[in-house]
Short mmCIF file of C-alpha atoms in Angstrom, two decimals:
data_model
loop_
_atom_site.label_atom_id
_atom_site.label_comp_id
_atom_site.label_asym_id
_atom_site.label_seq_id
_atom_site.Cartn_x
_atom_site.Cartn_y
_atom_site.Cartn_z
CA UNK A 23 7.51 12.37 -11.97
CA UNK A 24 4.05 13.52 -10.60
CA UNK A 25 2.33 11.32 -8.05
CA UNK A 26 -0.67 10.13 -10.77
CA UNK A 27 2.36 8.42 -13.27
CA UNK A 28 3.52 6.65 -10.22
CA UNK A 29 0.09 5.50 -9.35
CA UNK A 30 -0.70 4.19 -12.89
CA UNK A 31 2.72 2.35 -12.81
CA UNK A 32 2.35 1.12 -9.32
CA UNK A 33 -1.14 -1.04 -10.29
CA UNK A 34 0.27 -1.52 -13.75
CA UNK A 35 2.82 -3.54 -11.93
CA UNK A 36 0.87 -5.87 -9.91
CA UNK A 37 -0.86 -7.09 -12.66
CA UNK A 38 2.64 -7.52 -14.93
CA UNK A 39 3.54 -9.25 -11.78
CA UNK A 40 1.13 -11.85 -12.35
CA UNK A 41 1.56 -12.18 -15.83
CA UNK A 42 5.34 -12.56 -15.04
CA UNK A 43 4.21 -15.40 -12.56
CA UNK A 44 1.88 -17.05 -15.45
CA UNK A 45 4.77 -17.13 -18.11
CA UNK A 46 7.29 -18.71 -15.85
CA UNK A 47 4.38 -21.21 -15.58
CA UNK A 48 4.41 -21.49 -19.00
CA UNK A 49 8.15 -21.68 -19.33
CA UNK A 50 8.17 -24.53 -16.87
CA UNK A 51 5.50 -26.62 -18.91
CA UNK A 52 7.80 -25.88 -22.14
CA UNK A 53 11.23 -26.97 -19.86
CA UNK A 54 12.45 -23.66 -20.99
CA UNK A 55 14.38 -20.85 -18.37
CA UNK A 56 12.52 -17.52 -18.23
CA UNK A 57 14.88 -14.56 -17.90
CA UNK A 58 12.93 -12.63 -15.08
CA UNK A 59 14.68 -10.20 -14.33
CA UNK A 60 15.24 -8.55 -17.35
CA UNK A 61 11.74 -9.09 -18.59
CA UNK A 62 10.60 -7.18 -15.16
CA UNK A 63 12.77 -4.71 -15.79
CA UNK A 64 11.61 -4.05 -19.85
CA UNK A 65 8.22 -4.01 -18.70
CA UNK A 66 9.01 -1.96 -15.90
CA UNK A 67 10.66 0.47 -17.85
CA UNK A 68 8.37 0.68 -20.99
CA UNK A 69 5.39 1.09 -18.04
CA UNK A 70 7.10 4.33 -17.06
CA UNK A 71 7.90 5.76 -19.94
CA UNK A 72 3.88 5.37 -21.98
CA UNK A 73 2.29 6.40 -18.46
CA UNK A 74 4.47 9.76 -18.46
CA UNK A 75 3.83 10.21 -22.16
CA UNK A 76 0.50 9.63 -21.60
CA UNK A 77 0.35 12.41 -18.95
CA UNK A 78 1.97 14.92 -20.88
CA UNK A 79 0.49 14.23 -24.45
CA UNK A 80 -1.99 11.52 -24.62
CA UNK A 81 -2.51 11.75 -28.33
CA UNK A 82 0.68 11.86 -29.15
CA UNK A 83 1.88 9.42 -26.87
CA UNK A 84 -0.17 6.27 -28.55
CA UNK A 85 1.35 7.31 -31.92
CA UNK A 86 4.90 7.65 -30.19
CA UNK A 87 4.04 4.09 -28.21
CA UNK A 88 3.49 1.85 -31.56
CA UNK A 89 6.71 3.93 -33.54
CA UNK A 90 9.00 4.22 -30.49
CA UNK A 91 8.31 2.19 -27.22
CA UNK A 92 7.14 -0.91 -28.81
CA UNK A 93 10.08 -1.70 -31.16
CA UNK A 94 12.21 -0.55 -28.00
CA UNK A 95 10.62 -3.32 -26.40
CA UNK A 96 11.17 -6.37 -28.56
CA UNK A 97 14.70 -4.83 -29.11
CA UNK A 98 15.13 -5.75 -25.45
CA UNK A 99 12.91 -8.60 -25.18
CA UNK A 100 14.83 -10.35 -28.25
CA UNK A 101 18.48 -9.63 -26.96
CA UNK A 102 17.11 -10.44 -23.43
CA UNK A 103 16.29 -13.96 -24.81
CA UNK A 104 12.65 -14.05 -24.76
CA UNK A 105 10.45 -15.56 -27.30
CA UNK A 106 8.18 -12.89 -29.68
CA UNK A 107 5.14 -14.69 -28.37
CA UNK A 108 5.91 -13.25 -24.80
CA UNK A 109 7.36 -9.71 -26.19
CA UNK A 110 3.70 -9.50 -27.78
CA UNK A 111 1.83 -10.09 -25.36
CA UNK A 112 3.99 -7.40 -22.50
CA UNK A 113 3.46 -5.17 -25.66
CA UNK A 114 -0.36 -5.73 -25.24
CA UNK A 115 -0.70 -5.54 -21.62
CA UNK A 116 1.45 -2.68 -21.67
CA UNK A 117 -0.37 -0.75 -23.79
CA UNK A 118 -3.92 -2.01 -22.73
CA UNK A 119 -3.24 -1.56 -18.62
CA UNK A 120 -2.00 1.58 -18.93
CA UNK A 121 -4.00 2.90 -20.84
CA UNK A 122 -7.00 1.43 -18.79
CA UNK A 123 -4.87 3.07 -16.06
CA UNK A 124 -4.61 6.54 -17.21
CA UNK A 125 -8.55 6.69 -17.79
CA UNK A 126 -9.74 4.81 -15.06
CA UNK A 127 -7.99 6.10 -12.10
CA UNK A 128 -10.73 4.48 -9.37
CA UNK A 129 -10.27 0.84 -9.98
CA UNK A 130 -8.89 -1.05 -6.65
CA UNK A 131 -8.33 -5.20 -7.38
CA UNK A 132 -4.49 -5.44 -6.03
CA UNK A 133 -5.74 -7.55 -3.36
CA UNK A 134 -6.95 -10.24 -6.52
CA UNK A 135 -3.72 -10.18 -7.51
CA UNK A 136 -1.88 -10.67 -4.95
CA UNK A 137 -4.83 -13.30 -3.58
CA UNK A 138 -4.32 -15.35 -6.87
CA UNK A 139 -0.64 -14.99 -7.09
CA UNK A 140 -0.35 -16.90 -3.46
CA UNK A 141 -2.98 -19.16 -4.19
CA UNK A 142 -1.42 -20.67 -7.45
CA UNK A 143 1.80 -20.34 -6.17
CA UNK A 144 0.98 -22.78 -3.46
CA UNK A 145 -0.88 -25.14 -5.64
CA UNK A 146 1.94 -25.37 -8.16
CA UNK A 147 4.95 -25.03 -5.70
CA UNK A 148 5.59 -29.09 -5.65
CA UNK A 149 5.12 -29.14 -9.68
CA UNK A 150 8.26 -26.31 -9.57
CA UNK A 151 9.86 -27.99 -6.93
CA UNK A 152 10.10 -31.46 -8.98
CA UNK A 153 11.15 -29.55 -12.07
CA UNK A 154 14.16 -27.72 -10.41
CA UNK A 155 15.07 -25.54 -7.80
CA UNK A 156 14.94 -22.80 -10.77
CA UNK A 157 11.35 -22.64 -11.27
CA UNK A 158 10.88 -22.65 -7.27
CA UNK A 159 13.07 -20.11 -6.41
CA UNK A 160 11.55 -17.88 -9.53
CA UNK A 161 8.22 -18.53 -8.54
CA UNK A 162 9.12 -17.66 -5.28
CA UNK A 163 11.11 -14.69 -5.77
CA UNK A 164 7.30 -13.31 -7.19
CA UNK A 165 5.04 -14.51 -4.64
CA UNK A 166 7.64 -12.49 -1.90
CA UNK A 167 7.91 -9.47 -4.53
CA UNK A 168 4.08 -9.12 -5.14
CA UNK A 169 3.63 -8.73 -1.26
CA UNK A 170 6.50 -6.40 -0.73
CA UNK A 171 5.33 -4.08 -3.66
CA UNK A 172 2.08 -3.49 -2.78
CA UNK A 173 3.31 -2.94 0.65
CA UNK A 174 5.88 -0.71 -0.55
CA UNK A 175 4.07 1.15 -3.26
CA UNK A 176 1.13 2.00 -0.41
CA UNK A 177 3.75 3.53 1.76
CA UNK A 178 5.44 5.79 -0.80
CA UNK A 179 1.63 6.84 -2.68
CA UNK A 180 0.48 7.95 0.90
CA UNK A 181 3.83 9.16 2.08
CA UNK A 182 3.55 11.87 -1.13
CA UNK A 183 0.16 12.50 0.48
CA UNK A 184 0.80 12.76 4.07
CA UNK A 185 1.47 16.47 5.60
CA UNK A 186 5.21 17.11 6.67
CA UNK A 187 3.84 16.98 10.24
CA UNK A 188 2.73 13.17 9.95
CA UNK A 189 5.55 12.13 7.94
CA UNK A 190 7.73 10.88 10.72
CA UNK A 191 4.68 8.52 12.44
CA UNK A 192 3.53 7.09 9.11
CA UNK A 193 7.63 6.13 8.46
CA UNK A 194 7.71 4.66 11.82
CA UNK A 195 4.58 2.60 11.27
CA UNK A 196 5.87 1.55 8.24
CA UNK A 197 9.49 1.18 9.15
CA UNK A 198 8.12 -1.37 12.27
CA UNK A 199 6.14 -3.75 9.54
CA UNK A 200 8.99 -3.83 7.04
CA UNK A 201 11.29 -4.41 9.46
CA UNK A 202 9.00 -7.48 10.65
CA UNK A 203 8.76 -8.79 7.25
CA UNK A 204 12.68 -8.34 6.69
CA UNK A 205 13.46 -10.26 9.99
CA UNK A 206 11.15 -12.88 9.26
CA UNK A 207 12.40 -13.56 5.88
CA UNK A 208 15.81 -13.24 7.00
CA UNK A 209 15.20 -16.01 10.18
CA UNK A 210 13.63 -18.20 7.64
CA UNK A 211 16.64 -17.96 4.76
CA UNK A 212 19.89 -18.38 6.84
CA UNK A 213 18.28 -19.96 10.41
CA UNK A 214 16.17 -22.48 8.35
CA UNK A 215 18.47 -25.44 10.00
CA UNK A 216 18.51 -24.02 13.05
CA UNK A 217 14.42 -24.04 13.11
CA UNK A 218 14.66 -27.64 11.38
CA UNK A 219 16.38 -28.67 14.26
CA UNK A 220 14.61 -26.30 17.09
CA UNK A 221 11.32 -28.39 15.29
CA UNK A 222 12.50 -31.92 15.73
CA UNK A 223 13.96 -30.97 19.16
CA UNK A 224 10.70 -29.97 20.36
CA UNK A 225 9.05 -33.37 18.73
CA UNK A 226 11.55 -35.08 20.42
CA UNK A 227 10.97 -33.59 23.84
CA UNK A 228 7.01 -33.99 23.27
CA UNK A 229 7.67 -37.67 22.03
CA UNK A 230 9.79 -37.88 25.49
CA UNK A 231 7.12 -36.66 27.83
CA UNK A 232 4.65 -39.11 26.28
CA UNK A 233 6.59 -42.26 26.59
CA UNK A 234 7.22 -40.97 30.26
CA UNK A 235 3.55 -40.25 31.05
CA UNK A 236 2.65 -43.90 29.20
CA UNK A 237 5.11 -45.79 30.55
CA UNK A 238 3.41 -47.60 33.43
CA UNK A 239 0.17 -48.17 30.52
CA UNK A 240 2.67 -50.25 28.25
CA UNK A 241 4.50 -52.09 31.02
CA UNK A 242 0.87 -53.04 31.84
CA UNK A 243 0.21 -54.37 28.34
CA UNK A 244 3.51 -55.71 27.64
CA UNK A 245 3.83 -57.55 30.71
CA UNK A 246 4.03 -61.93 30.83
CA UNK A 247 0.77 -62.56 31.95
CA UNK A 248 -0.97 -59.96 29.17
CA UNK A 249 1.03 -61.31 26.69
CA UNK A 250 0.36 -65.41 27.56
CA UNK A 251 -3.61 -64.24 27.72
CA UNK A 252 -3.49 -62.25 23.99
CA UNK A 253 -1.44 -65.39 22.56
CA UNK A 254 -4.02 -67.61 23.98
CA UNK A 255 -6.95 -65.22 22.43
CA UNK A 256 -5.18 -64.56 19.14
CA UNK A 257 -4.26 -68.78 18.78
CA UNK A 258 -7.99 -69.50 18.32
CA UNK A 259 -8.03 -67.10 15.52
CA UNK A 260 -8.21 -67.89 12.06
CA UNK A 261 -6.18 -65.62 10.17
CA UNK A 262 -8.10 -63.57 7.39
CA UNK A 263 -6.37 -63.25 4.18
CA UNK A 264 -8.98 -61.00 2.66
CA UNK A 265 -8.80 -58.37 5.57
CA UNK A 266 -4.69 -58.54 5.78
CA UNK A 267 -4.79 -58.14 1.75
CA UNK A 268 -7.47 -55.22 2.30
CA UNK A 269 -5.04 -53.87 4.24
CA UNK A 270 -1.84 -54.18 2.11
CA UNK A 271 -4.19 -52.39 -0.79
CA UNK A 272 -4.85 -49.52 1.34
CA UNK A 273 -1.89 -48.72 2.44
CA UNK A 274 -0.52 -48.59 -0.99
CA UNK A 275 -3.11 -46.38 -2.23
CA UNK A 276 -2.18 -43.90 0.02
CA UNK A 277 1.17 -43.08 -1.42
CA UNK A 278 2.99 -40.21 0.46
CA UNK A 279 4.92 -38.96 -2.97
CA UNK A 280 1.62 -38.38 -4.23
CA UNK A 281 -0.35 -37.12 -1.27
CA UNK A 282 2.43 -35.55 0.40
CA UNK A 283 2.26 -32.08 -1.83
CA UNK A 284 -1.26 -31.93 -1.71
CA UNK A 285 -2.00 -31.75 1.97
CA UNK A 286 0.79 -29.14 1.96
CA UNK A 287 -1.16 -27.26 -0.67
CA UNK A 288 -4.67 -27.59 1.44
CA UNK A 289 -2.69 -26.35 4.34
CA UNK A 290 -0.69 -23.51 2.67
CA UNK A 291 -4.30 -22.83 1.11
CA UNK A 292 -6.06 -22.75 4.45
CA UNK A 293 -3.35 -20.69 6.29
CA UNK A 294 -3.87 -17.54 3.67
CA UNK A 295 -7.52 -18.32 3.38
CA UNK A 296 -7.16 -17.90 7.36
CA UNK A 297 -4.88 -14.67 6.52
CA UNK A 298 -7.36 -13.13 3.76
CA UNK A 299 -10.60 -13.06 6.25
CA UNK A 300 -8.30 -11.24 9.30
CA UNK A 301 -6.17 -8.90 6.90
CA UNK A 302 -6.95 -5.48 5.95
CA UNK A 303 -4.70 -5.78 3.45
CA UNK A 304 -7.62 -7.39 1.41
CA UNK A 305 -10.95 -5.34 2.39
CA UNK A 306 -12.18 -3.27 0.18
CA UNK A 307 -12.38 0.11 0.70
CA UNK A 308 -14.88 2.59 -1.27
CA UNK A 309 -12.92 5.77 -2.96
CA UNK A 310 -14.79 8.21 -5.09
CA UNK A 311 -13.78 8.19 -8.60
CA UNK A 312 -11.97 11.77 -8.34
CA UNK A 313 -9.65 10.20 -5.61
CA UNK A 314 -6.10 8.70 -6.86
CA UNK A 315 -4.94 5.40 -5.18
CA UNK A 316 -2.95 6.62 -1.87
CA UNK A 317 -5.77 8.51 -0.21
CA UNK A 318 -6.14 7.28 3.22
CA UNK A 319 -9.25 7.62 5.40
CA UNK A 320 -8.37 10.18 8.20
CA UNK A 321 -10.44 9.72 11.39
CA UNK A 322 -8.96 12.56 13.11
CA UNK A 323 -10.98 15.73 14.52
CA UNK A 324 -8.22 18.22 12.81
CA UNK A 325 -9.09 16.28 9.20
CA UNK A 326 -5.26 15.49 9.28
CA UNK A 327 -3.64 12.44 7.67
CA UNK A 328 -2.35 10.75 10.96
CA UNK A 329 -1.31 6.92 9.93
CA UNK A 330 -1.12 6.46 14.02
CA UNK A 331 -4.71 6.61 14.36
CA UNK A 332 -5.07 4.08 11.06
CA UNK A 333 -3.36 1.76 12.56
CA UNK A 334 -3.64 2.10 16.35
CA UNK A 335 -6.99 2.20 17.65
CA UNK A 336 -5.41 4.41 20.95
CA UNK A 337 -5.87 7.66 19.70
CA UNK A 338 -6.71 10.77 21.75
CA UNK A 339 -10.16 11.28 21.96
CA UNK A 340 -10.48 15.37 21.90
CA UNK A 341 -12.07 16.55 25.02
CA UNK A 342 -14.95 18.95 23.44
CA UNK A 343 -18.56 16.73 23.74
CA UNK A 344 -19.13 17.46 19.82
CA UNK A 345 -15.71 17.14 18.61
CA UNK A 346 -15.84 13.90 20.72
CA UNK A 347 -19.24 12.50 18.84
CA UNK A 348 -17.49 13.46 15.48
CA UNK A 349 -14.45 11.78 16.43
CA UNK A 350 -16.24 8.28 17.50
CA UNK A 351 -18.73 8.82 14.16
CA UNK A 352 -15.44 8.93 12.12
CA UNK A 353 -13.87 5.73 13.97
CA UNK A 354 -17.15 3.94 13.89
CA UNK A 355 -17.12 4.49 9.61
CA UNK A 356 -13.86 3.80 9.43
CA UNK A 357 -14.63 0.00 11.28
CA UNK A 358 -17.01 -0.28 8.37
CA UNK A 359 -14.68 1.18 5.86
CA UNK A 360 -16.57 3.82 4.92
CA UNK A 361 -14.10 6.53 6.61
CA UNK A 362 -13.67 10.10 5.78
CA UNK A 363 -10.96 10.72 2.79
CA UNK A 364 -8.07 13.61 3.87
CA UNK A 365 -9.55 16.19 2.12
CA UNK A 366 -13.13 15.91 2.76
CA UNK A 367 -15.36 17.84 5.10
CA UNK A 368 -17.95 16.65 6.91
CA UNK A 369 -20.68 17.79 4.48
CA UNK A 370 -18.66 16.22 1.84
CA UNK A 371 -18.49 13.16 3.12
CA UNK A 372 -22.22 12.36 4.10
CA UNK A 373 -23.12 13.47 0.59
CA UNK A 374 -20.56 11.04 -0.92
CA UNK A 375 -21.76 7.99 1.03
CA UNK A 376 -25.79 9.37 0.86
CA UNK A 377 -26.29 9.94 4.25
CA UNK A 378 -29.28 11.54 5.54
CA UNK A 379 -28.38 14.47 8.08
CA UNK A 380 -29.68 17.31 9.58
CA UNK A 381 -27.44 20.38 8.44
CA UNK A 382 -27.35 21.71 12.40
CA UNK A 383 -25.09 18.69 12.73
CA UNK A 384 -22.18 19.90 10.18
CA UNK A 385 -23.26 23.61 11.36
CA UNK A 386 -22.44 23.22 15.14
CA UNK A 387 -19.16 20.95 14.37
CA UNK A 388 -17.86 23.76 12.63
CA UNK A 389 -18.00 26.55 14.90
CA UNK A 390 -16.25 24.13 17.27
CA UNK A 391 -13.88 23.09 14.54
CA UNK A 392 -13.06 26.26 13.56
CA UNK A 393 -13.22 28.51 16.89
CA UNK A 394 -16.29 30.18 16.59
CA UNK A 395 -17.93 28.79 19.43
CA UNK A 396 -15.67 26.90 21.77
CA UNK A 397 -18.49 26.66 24.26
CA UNK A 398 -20.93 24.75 22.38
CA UNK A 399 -22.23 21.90 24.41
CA UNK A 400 -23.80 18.51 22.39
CA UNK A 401 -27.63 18.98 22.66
CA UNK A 402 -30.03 15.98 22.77
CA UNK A 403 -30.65 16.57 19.39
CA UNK A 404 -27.05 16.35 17.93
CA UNK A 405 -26.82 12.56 20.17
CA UNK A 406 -29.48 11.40 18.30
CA UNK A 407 -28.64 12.61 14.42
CA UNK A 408 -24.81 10.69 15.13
CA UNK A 409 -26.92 7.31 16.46
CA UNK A 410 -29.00 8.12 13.30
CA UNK A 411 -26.47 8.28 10.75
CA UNK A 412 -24.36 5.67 12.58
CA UNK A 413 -27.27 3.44 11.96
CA UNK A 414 -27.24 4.82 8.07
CA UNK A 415 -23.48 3.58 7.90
CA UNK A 416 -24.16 -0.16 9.46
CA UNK A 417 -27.27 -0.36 6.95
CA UNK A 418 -24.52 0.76 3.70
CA UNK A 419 -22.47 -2.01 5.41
CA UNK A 420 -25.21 -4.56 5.53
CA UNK A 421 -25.64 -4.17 1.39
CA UNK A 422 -21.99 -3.82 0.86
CA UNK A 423 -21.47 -7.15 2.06
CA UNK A 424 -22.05 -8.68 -0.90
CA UNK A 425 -19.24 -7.06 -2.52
CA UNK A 426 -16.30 -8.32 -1.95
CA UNK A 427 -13.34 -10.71 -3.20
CA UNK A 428 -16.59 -11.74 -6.21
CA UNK A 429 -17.09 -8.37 -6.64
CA UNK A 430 -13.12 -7.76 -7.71
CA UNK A 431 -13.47 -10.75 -9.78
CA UNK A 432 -16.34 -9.62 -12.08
CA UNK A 433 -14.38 -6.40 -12.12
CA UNK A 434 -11.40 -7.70 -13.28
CA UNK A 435 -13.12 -10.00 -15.54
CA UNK A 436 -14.97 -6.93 -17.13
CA UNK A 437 -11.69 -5.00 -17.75
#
């Protein structure tokens, strides 16, 4: 299965993913059970088999889709229990995406999805929750399977693309944030009492430490003499039946049942809100048209694919003054996400983003690069082209500001 099938299947998926999400939605408005599972797997399988088609014989595979794949599909979708209204519409979407898919191979929105799936997930978690534990845990399920997909799917596109001398590093960043995620889930599952009751402890201690520190301030006010001087105040009071009854009406409207789920939504909202602006994981990043998804920008002197330096911002700076100024160039774009891809030279590169540079520049980097001139030493002139095009890069990062998360949306409107 070449690497351009699995791409095509892997951003195929997300969206199905969300679609999945939307018809157990749907299902949960009707009070009707959604079987998940095999409807991922129909979808996932049909997916595989009209991308692969598709890559071998693209005429022939839309003729073989509507004669073979699509009555495969409501085959299984019927005897899987789901309703023909759903079977059409994965029929649709499978032939529409992928097909979008296989002709469009620069398209990038799997941060939307997975920015919308958590968002309405959140918002309608209490609705599932009051309809039964099934709709929660499916809904669920989906939220923590979108995340681990796109996570997973990343790792395996660029781990086809990463050199045999990288592959160990990239595993072992990978491996650590798995392994993070897999803990975390697994504390939260099966030591959720054990956190219930680590929470309450520490409430408890806090409420402790307050009554101690207070103490002497409520002796004070609770005291004979405080007491005899408020009863004396409050006896020449009139009571107020409108403010007491003002009272009573407010707190009744504010009913915890009702207002309880959405302050947990606002909250859950503001946490990945909070998430979204400090994660990577949604920043776009610009990819020529000719590049599949799974290219990673390479910052490295050596124009290797070294996931170490992607991730941890301690690399080894190279020691020659040009290779140096290349190296901090390439770090610098890659802040701005406007990086060097893992099979692009220097020249290629500028011309790609439309920088402005004097040829000298790619000139004397490659007779260090290459060994023709080890002794080259950075000239006043070569400091001053790398402040120039750095300042090129921050002004393509000042107009690509406006592109973002609104940007994806029109996209994905569009398609």
């Amino acid at each position: 299965m070449s690497i351009r099938v699995l791409t095509i299947f892997y951003r195929f998926y997300i969206e199905w993913t969300f679609t999945a999400f939307v018809l157990v939605i749907l299902h949960l408005l009707s009070s009707q059970q959604m079987p998940l599972l095999p409807a991922m797997a129909i979808a996932a399988g049909g997916s595989l088999t009209f991308s692969s088609l598709l890559e071998k014989k693209e005429k022939l595979a839309k003729v073989l889709f509507f004669v073979i794949i699509m009555p495969v599909l409501y085959l299984a979708g019927i005897w899987a229990g789901l309703k023909l209204f759903y079977i059409t519409i994965m029929a649709v979407l499978v032939f529409w995406r992928v097909m979008k898919f296989h002709q469009d191979t620069a398209s990038n929105s799997q941060s939307v999805w997975l920015l919308l799936t958590f968002l309405i997930g959140l918002f309608l978690s209490p609705l599932a929750y009051f309809h039964g534990t099934v709709y929660l845990g499916q809904m669920a399920f989906l939220m923590i399977f979108q995340l681990l997909f796109i996570l997973l799917g990343q790792f395996l596109l660029r781990w086809l693309e990463v050199e045999l001398a990288a592959k160990s590093k990239f595993a072992l960043v990978y491996s650590k944030l798995f392994g993070a995620i897999v803990i975390a889930v697994v504390l939260i599952t099966f030591g959720r009492n054990f956190l219930k009751e680590a929470f309450f402890f520490i409430l408890q201690g806090i409420g402790l430490i307050l009554s101690f520190l207070l103490y002497p301030f409520f002796a004070w006010i609770g005291s004979p003499a405080m007491q005899e001087r408020a009863g004396r105040v409050f006896s020449r009071q009139k009571p107020n039946i409108q403010e007491e009854s003002e009272f009573v009406a407010s707190r009744q409207m504010f009913d915890a049942d009702f207002w309880g789920p959405i302050m947990f939504v606002a909250i859950g909202v503001l946490v990945f809100y909070l998430i979204y602006r400090k994660s990577s994981l949604f920043r776009k990043k610009d990819e020529p048209k000719a590049a599949f998804a799974g290219y990673i920008t390479s910052g490295l002197p050596d124009n290797l694919v070294n996931p170490k330096h992607v991730f941890n911002k301690r690399s080894p700076v190279p020691e020659h003054q040009i290779r140096k100024e290349i190296f901090k160039l390439e770090k610098f774009a890659h802040k701005k996400e406007f990086g060097r891809l893992s099979h692009e030279g220097i020249d290629e590169w500028f011309n790609r983003l439309g920088i402005k540079y004097d040829e000298r520049t790619v000139e004397a980097y490659e007779k260090v690069r290459y060994g023709e001139m080890k002794e080259v030493s950075a000239e006043g002139w070569f400091i001053e082209e790398i402040k120039h095009i750095k300042n090129q890069l921050h002004s393509l990062r000042k107009e690509g500001k406006e592109y973002g998360l609104k940007k994806n949306l029109k996209k994905f409107l569009k398609d």
